């Protein structure tokens, strides 16, 4: 049997943080040995909100270097930039014509970002269709993503099933999402009721993979907790402490119950201090590798080679879909 095909993507908007790492990238690395993996830097998704062109270019290379710094190996996985493979935009249009405005307006991420304004860019509305095209363009079986993308994956499946029903069951491969148990959703340190995000204004709300030890310490020591002084995993009533336990457990590969036992009777300060060490020690080798890759000439060669490989897979799949629809000659 051939290996399953895996596809996932990260937006090049700001530095990758612990949520991205634990919710998505860690799985990307693990899947490399058992699946046929394609990992994309989704720059066309990034322009759904205005971007400074120079910054965007530099963030694309940052994410590429971080992909490699966390352990993605271009010998094993295809690493490339979305806009280098034109099939994403082409398939996206075909899917757009088979999506409903009703289902798009139910996307919680859209509702949160557009805030009911008529002037929201249409790309923000159709963004989940482009994401579906990314996935379907490669006959993907598995999509490793954070929990926050569940609704988008379900939409992708709905669109694929709808098209298959109309144009033949083997038109598109229907993918499955794969969500990490621990770390599926890492919350903001300053407000554990919101997810950790690249775009939150408060720098102390997140830990980016490239943060210096002093910043890591400050953010963790200031993290919002509660006043009942018991170290127990209870996301509903103790979201702050639960988030710290999740991060601790995921980075040190320790079950949460074991951490609870270890800190039985200890204060929040003790947990935080140890967490600073765990996070700093986990991120240090990533930062070192990033620095050696980011400005090497090899980086763009790897991405160009990845785009050529991705394109070779995408082209026949796009042609198959176009022919089912009767497009072209
Ligand atoms: P993005 O930063 O939106 O490009 O997300 C890249 C990947 O990281 C996606 O698979 C997201 O689901 C995942 N991700 C983003 N934020 C978090 C978070 N706070 N916790 C867990 N996973 C996340
Ligand atoms: N929408 C995803 C996010 O914001 C990023 C993304 C774009 C993606 N295309 C994808 C993830 C395809 C998985 C597969 O996190």
CSV table of C-alpha atoms and ligand atoms in Angstrom, one decimal:
chain,number,residue,atom,x,y,z
A,1,UNK,CA,0.0,0.0,0.0
A,2,UNK,CA,1.3,3.5,-0.8
A,3,UNK,CA,1.8,6.0,2.0
A,4,UNK,CA,-1.0,8.4,2.9
A,5,UNK,CA,-0.6,11.9,1.5
A,6,UNK,CA,-0.4,14.7,4.2
A,7,UNK,CA,-0.8,18.4,3.4
A,8,UNK,CA,-0.8,21.4,5.8
A,9,UNK,CA,0.1,25.0,5.7
A,10,UNK,CA,1.1,27.9,7.9
A,11,UNK,CA,0.5,31.6,7.2
A,12,UNK,CA,3.6,33.8,6.9
A,13,UNK,CA,2.2,36.5,9.2
A,14,UNK,CA,4.5,37.2,12.1
A,15,UNK,CA,6.6,34.7,14.1
A,16,UNK,CA,5.4,31.2,14.7
A,17,UNK,CA,4.4,30.7,18.3
A,18,UNK,CA,4.0,27.9,20.8
A,19,UNK,CA,0.4,27.3,19.7
A,20,UNK,CA,1.5,26.8,16.1
A,21,UNK,CA,4.3,24.5,17.2
A,22,UNK,CA,2.3,22.3,19.6
A,23,UNK,CA,-1.0,22.4,17.6
A,24,UNK,CA,0.5,21.8,14.2
A,25,UNK,CA,4.3,21.8,13.5
A,26,UNK,CA,5.1,19.0,16.0
A,27,UNK,CA,2.7,16.7,14.1
A,28,UNK,CA,4.2,17.7,10.8
A,29,UNK,CA,7.6,16.5,11.9
A,30,UNK,CA,6.3,13.2,13.3
A,31,UNK,CA,4.4,12.4,10.1
A,32,UNK,CA,7.5,12.7,7.9
A,33,UNK,CA,8.5,9.2,8.5
A,34,UNK,CA,5.2,7.5,7.8
A,35,UNK,CA,3.5,9.6,5.2
A,36,UNK,CA,4.1,11.4,2.0
A,37,UNK,CA,4.2,15.0,3.3
A,38,UNK,CA,3.7,18.4,1.6
A,39,UNK,CA,4.0,21.5,3.8
A,40,UNK,CA,3.2,24.9,2.4
A,41,UNK,CA,3.8,28.5,3.4
A,42,UNK,CA,0.4,30.0,2.5
A,43,UNK,CA,1.3,33.5,1.4
A,44,UNK,CA,-2.0,34.0,-0.6
A,45,UNK,CA,-3.9,33.4,2.7
A,46,UNK,CA,-1.8,36.1,4.3
A,47,UNK,CA,-3.0,38.8,1.9
A,48,UNK,CA,-6.6,38.4,3.1
A,49,UNK,CA,-5.6,41.2,5.4
A,50,UNK,CA,-3.3,44.0,4.2
A,51,UNK,CA,0.4,43.1,4.4
A,52,UNK,CA,3.6,45.2,3.9
A,53,UNK,CA,5.2,43.6,0.8
A,54,UNK,CA,8.7,43.6,2.2
A,55,UNK,CA,7.6,42.2,5.5
A,56,UNK,CA,5.6,39.5,3.8
A,57,UNK,CA,8.6,38.4,1.7
A,58,UNK,CA,10.8,38.2,4.8
A,59,UNK,CA,8.1,36.4,6.8
A,60,UNK,CA,7.9,33.7,4.0
A,61,UNK,CA,11.5,32.9,4.5
A,62,UNK,CA,11.2,33.1,8.3
A,63,UNK,CA,8.5,30.4,8.2
A,64,UNK,CA,10.5,28.3,5.8
A,65,UNK,CA,13.6,28.5,8.0
A,66,UNK,CA,11.4,27.7,11.1
A,67,UNK,CA,9.9,24.7,9.3
A,68,UNK,CA,13.4,23.3,8.9
A,69,UNK,CA,14.5,24.4,12.4
A,70,UNK,CA,11.8,22.4,14.1
A,71,UNK,CA,12.9,19.3,12.1
A,72,UNK,CA,11.2,19.3,8.7
A,73,UNK,CA,13.6,17.7,6.3
A,74,UNK,CA,13.5,18.7,2.6
A,75,UNK,CA,14.8,15.3,1.7
A,76,UNK,CA,11.7,13.8,3.3
A,77,UNK,CA,8.9,16.4,2.8
A,78,UNK,CA,8.1,18.8,0.1
A,79,UNK,CA,8.4,22.4,1.4
A,80,UNK,CA,7.1,25.2,-0.8
A,81,UNK,CA,5.4,28.6,-1.1
A,82,UNK,CA,1.7,28.6,-2.1
A,83,UNK,CA,1.9,31.4,-4.8
A,84,UNK,CA,4.6,29.5,-6.6
A,85,UNK,CA,2.1,26.8,-7.7
A,86,UNK,CA,-0.7,28.4,-9.8
A,87,UNK,CA,-3.0,25.4,-9.4
A,88,UNK,CA,-4.1,26.7,-5.9
A,89,UNK,CA,-5.8,29.7,-7.3
A,90,UNK,CA,-7.2,27.8,-10.3
A,91,UNK,CA,-8.8,25.1,-8.3
A,92,UNK,CA,-10.0,27.6,-5.8
A,93,UNK,CA,-12.2,29.2,-8.4
A,94,UNK,CA,-13.8,25.9,-9.4
A,95,UNK,CA,-14.5,25.3,-5.7
A,96,UNK,CA,-15.9,28.8,-5.2
A,97,UNK,CA,-18.5,28.0,-7.9
A,98,UNK,CA,-19.5,25.0,-5.8
A,99,UNK,CA,-19.7,26.7,-2.4
A,100,UNK,CA,-22.6,28.4,-0.8
A,101,UNK,CA,-22.6,31.9,0.7
A,102,UNK,CA,-24.6,30.5,3.6
A,103,UNK,CA,-22.0,28.0,4.7
A,104,UNK,CA,-19.2,30.6,4.3
A,105,UNK,CA,-21.0,33.1,6.5
A,106,UNK,CA,-21.2,30.5,9.3
A,107,UNK,CA,-17.5,30.2,9.6
A,108,UNK,CA,-16.6,31.5,13.1
A,109,UNK,CA,-13.2,32.8,12.1
A,110,UNK,CA,-14.9,34.9,9.4
A,111,UNK,CA,-17.5,36.2,11.9
A,112,UNK,CA,-14.7,37.1,14.4
A,113,UNK,CA,-12.5,38.9,11.8
A,114,UNK,CA,-15.2,40.7,9.8
A,115,UNK,CA,-17.1,42.1,12.8
A,116,UNK,CA,-20.2,42.6,10.7
A,117,UNK,CA,-18.6,45.2,8.4
A,118,UNK,CA,-19.7,45.5,4.8
A,119,UNK,CA,-16.2,46.6,3.9
A,120,UNK,CA,-14.4,43.4,4.9
A,121,UNK,CA,-12.3,42.1,2.0
A,122,UNK,CA,-14.1,39.4,0.0
A,123,UNK,CA,-11.0,37.3,0.4
A,124,UNK,CA,-11.6,37.0,4.1
A,125,UNK,CA,-15.0,35.5,3.2
A,126,UNK,CA,-13.7,33.1,0.6
A,127,UNK,CA,-10.5,32.2,2.5
A,128,UNK,CA,-11.8,28.7,3.6
A,129,UNK,CA,-12.3,27.9,-0.1
A,130,UNK,CA,-8.7,28.6,-0.9
A,131,UNK,CA,-7.7,26.4,2.0
A,132,UNK,CA,-9.9,23.6,0.6
A,133,UNK,CA,-8.2,24.1,-2.8
A,134,UNK,CA,-4.8,23.8,-1.1
A,135,UNK,CA,-5.8,20.4,0.4
A,136,UNK,CA,-7.8,19.0,-2.6
A,137,UNK,CA,-5.1,19.9,-5.1
A,138,UNK,CA,-2.9,17.1,-3.9
A,139,UNK,CA,-5.4,14.3,-3.3
A,140,UNK,CA,-4.6,14.7,0.4
A,141,UNK,CA,-5.7,12.0,2.9
A,142,UNK,CA,-4.7,13.7,6.2
A,143,UNK,CA,-4.5,17.3,7.3
A,144,UNK,CA,-2.6,17.9,10.6
A,145,UNK,CA,-3.9,21.2,12.0
A,146,UNK,CA,-4.8,22.9,15.3
A,147,UNK,CA,-8.3,22.5,16.7
A,148,UNK,CA,-9.1,26.1,15.5
A,149,UNK,CA,-9.2,24.8,11.9
A,150,UNK,CA,-11.8,22.1,12.5
A,151,UNK,CA,-14.7,24.0,10.9
A,152,UNK,CA,-12.6,24.8,7.8
A,153,UNK,CA,-11.7,21.1,7.4
A,154,UNK,CA,-15.3,20.1,7.6
A,155,UNK,CA,-16.2,22.7,4.9
A,156,UNK,CA,-13.4,21.3,2.7
A,157,UNK,CA,-14.9,17.8,3.1
A,158,UNK,CA,-18.4,19.1,2.4
A,159,UNK,CA,-17.3,20.8,-0.8
A,160,UNK,CA,-15.4,17.7,-2.0
A,161,UNK,CA,-18.3,15.3,-1.2
A,162,UNK,CA,-20.7,17.7,-3.0
A,163,UNK,CA,-18.5,17.8,-6.1
A,164,UNK,CA,-18.0,14.1,-6.1
A,165,UNK,CA,-21.7,13.5,-5.9
A,166,UNK,CA,-22.2,15.6,-9.0
A,167,UNK,CA,-19.2,14.9,-11.1
A,168,UNK,CA,-18.2,11.4,-10.1
A,169,UNK,CA,-17.0,9.8,-6.8
A,170,UNK,CA,-13.3,9.8,-7.8
A,171,UNK,CA,-13.2,13.5,-8.8
A,172,UNK,CA,-11.7,14.6,-5.5
A,173,UNK,CA,-10.1,12.7,-2.5
A,174,UNK,CA,-12.0,13.5,0.7
A,175,UNK,CA,-9.5,14.4,3.4
A,176,UNK,CA,-9.6,13.9,7.2
A,177,UNK,CA,-8.3,16.4,9.8
A,178,UNK,CA,-5.8,15.2,12.3
A,179,UNK,CA,-5.8,17.2,15.6
A,180,UNK,CA,-3.3,16.8,18.3
A,181,UNK,CA,-4.7,15.7,21.7
A,182,UNK,CA,-2.5,17.8,23.9
A,183,UNK,CA,-1.7,21.2,22.6
A,184,UNK,CA,-4.6,21.2,20.1
A,185,UNK,CA,-5.4,24.6,21.4
A,186,UNK,CA,-2.9,26.7,23.2
A,187,UNK,CA,-4.4,29.8,24.9
A,188,UNK,CA,-3.0,33.3,25.2
A,189,UNK,CA,-0.9,33.8,28.3
A,190,UNK,CA,-2.5,37.1,29.3
A,191,UNK,CA,-6.0,36.0,28.7
A,192,UNK,CA,-6.5,32.2,28.7
A,193,UNK,CA,-10.0,32.4,27.3
A,194,UNK,CA,-8.6,33.4,23.9
A,195,UNK,CA,-6.3,31.3,21.7
A,196,UNK,CA,-2.6,32.3,21.4
A,197,UNK,CA,-2.4,34.2,18.1
A,198,UNK,CA,0.3,35.8,16.0
A,199,UNK,CA,-1.8,39.0,15.7
A,200,UNK,CA,-2.7,39.8,19.3
A,201,UNK,CA,-1.4,43.2,20.2
A,202,UNK,CA,0.1,42.2,23.6
A,203,UNK,CA,3.5,40.6,22.9
A,204,UNK,CA,3.3,39.0,26.4
A,205,UNK,CA,0.2,37.0,25.2
A,206,UNK,CA,2.4,34.6,23.3
A,207,UNK,CA,5.8,32.9,23.2
A,208,UNK,CA,7.3,32.9,19.7
A,209,UNK,CA,9.7,30.2,18.8
A,210,UNK,CA,12.5,32.8,18.3
A,211,UNK,CA,11.9,34.6,21.6
A,212,UNK,CA,14.9,35.4,23.8
A,213,UNK,CA,15.0,33.7,27.2
A,214,UNK,CA,14.4,37.0,29.0
A,215,UNK,CA,11.1,37.6,27.1
A,216,UNK,CA,10.0,33.9,27.7
A,217,UNK,CA,10.6,34.4,31.4
A,218,UNK,CA,8.7,37.7,31.5
A,219,UNK,CA,5.7,36.3,29.6
A,220,UNK,CA,5.4,33.1,31.7
A,221,UNK,CA,5.9,34.8,35.1
A,222,UNK,CA,3.2,37.3,34.2
A,223,UNK,CA,0.7,34.7,32.8
A,224,UNK,CA,-2.8,35.2,34.1
A,225,UNK,CA,-3.8,32.5,36.6
A,226,UNK,CA,-6.5,32.4,39.3
A,227,UNK,CA,-6.6,32.9,43.0
A,228,UNK,CA,-7.3,29.5,44.4
A,229,UNK,CA,-3.7,28.3,44.5
A,230,UNK,CA,-4.2,24.7,43.5
A,231,UNK,CA,-2.3,23.2,40.5
A,232,UNK,CA,-4.9,21.2,38.8
A,233,UNK,CA,-6.0,20.7,35.2
A,234,UNK,CA,-9.5,22.1,34.8
A,235,UNK,CA,-9.8,24.1,31.6
A,236,UNK,CA,-13.3,25.3,32.5
A,237,UNK,CA,-12.6,26.8,35.9
A,238,UNK,CA,-8.9,27.2,35.8
A,239,UNK,CA,-8.0,28.1,32.2
A,240,UNK,CA,-4.7,29.8,33.0
A,241,UNK,CA,-3.2,27.0,35.0
A,242,UNK,CA,-4.6,24.4,32.6
A,243,UNK,CA,-2.9,26.2,29.7
A,244,UNK,CA,0.4,26.2,31.5
A,245,UNK,CA,0.1,22.5,32.3
A,246,UNK,CA,-0.7,21.8,28.7
A,247,UNK,CA,2.4,23.6,27.5
A,248,UNK,CA,4.5,22.0,30.1
A,249,UNK,CA,3.2,18.5,29.3
A,250,UNK,CA,3.5,18.8,25.5
A,251,UNK,CA,7.0,20.2,25.5
A,252,UNK,CA,8.4,17.8,28.0
A,253,UNK,CA,6.3,14.8,26.8
A,254,UNK,CA,5.0,14.3,30.3
A,255,UNK,CA,1.4,13.3,31.1
A,256,UNK,CA,-0.5,16.1,32.9
A,257,UNK,CA,-1.4,13.9,35.9
A,258,UNK,CA,2.3,13.4,36.5
A,259,UNK,CA,2.9,17.2,36.5
A,260,UNK,CA,0.0,17.7,38.8
A,261,UNK,CA,1.5,15.2,41.2
A,262,UNK,CA,5.0,16.7,41.0
A,263,UNK,CA,3.5,20.2,41.9
A,264,UNK,CA,1.1,18.9,44.5
A,265,UNK,CA,1.1,21.5,47.3
A,266,UNK,CA,3.5,23.8,45.4
A,267,UNK,CA,2.7,27.4,44.5
A,268,UNK,CA,2.0,28.9,41.0
A,269,UNK,CA,5.4,30.6,41.1
A,270,UNK,CA,7.1,27.2,41.3
A,271,UNK,CA,5.2,25.8,38.3
A,272,UNK,CA,5.9,29.0,36.4
A,273,UNK,CA,9.7,28.9,37.2
A,274,UNK,CA,10.0,25.4,36.0
A,275,UNK,CA,8.0,26.1,33.0
A,276,UNK,CA,10.4,28.9,32.1
A,277,UNK,CA,13.2,26.3,32.1
A,278,UNK,CA,11.3,23.7,30.0
A,279,UNK,CA,10.3,26.3,27.4
A,280,UNK,CA,13.7,27.9,27.2
A,281,UNK,CA,15.5,24.6,26.8
A,282,UNK,CA,13.0,23.4,24.2
A,283,UNK,CA,13.3,26.5,22.1
A,284,UNK,CA,17.1,27.1,22.3
A,285,UNK,CA,18.1,24.5,19.7
A,286,UNK,CA,15.3,25.7,17.4
A,287,UNK,CA,16.6,29.3,17.5
A,288,UNK,CA,20.1,28.1,16.8
A,289,UNK,CA,19.1,26.1,13.8
A,290,UNK,CA,16.9,28.9,12.5
A,291,UNK,CA,19.9,31.3,12.6
A,292,UNK,CA,22.1,29.0,10.6
A,293,UNK,CA,19.4,28.3,7.9
A,294,UNK,CA,17.6,31.7,7.5
A,295,UNK,CA,20.3,33.6,5.6
A,296,UNK,CA,21.8,30.6,3.7
A,297,UNK,CA,21.4,30.6,-0.1
A,298,UNK,CA,20.3,27.1,0.2
A,299,UNK,CA,16.9,28.2,1.6
A,300,UNK,CA,15.4,29.6,-1.7
A,301,UNK,CA,16.8,26.6,-3.6
A,302,UNK,CA,15.0,24.3,-1.4
A,303,UNK,CA,11.7,26.2,-1.8
A,304,UNK,CA,12.1,26.4,-5.6
A,305,UNK,CA,12.8,22.7,-5.8
A,306,UNK,CA,9.7,22.1,-3.5
A,307,UNK,CA,7.5,24.2,-5.8
A,308,UNK,CA,8.6,22.1,-8.8
A,309,UNK,CA,7.8,18.9,-7.0
A,310,UNK,CA,4.4,20.2,-5.7
A,311,UNK,CA,3.5,21.4,-9.2
A,312,UNK,CA,4.3,18.0,-10.7
A,313,UNK,CA,1.8,16.4,-8.3
A,314,UNK,CA,-0.9,19.2,-8.7
A,315,UNK,CA,-1.0,19.5,-12.5
A,316,UNK,CA,-2.6,16.1,-13.3
A,317,UNK,CA,-5.0,16.4,-10.4
A,318,UNK,CA,-6.1,19.9,-11.6
A,319,UNK,CA,-6.5,18.6,-15.2
A,320,UNK,CA,-8.6,15.7,-13.9
A,321,UNK,CA,-11.0,18.1,-12.2
A,322,UNK,CA,-11.1,20.6,-15.1
A,323,UNK,CA,-11.9,17.8,-17.5
A,324,UNK,CA,-14.8,16.5,-15.2
A,325,UNK,CA,-16.2,20.0,-15.3
A,326,UNK,CA,-15.8,20.3,-19.1
A,327,UNK,CA,-13.4,23.2,-18.8
A,328,UNK,CA,-11.0,24.0,-21.6
A,329,UNK,CA,-10.4,22.2,-24.9
B,1,LIG,P1,-1.8,30.1,11.5
B,1,LIG,O1,-1.0,30.8,12.6
B,1,LIG,O2,-3.2,30.6,11.6
B,1,LIG,O3,-1.2,30.1,10.2
B,1,LIG,O4,-1.9,28.6,12.0
B,1,LIG,C1,-0.9,27.6,11.6
B,1,LIG,C2,-1.3,26.3,12.3
B,1,LIG,O5,-1.2,26.5,13.7
B,1,LIG,C3,-2.7,25.8,12.1
B,1,LIG,O6,-2.7,24.4,12.0
B,1,LIG,C4,-3.4,26.3,13.3
B,1,LIG,O7,-4.5,25.4,13.6
B,1,LIG,C5,-2.4,26.1,14.4
B,1,LIG,N1,-2.6,27.1,15.5
B,1,LIG,C6,-2.7,28.4,15.4
B,1,LIG,N2,-2.9,29.0,16.7
B,1,LIG,C7,-3.0,27.9,17.5
B,1,LIG,C8,-3.2,27.8,18.9
B,1,LIG,N3,-3.3,28.9,19.7
B,1,LIG,N4,-3.2,26.6,19.5
B,1,LIG,C9,-3.0,25.5,18.7
B,1,LIG,N5,-2.8,25.5,17.4
B,1,LIG,C10,-2.8,26.7,16.8
B,2,LIG,N1,-6.1,28.4,7.4
B,2,LIG,C1,-5.0,27.8,8.1
B,2,LIG,C2,-4.7,28.7,9.4
B,2,LIG,O1,-5.0,29.8,9.4
B,2,LIG,C3,-3.7,27.8,7.2
B,2,LIG,C4,-3.9,27.0,6.0
B,2,LIG,C5,-4.2,27.4,4.8
B,2,LIG,C6,-4.0,25.6,6.0
B,2,LIG,N2,-4.3,26.4,3.9
B,2,LIG,C7,-4.2,25.3,4.6
B,2,LIG,C8,-3.9,24.6,6.9
B,2,LIG,C9,-4.3,23.9,4.2
B,2,LIG,C10,-4.0,23.2,6.5
B,2,LIG,C11,-4.2,22.9,5.1
B,2,LIG,O2,-4.1,28.1,10.3
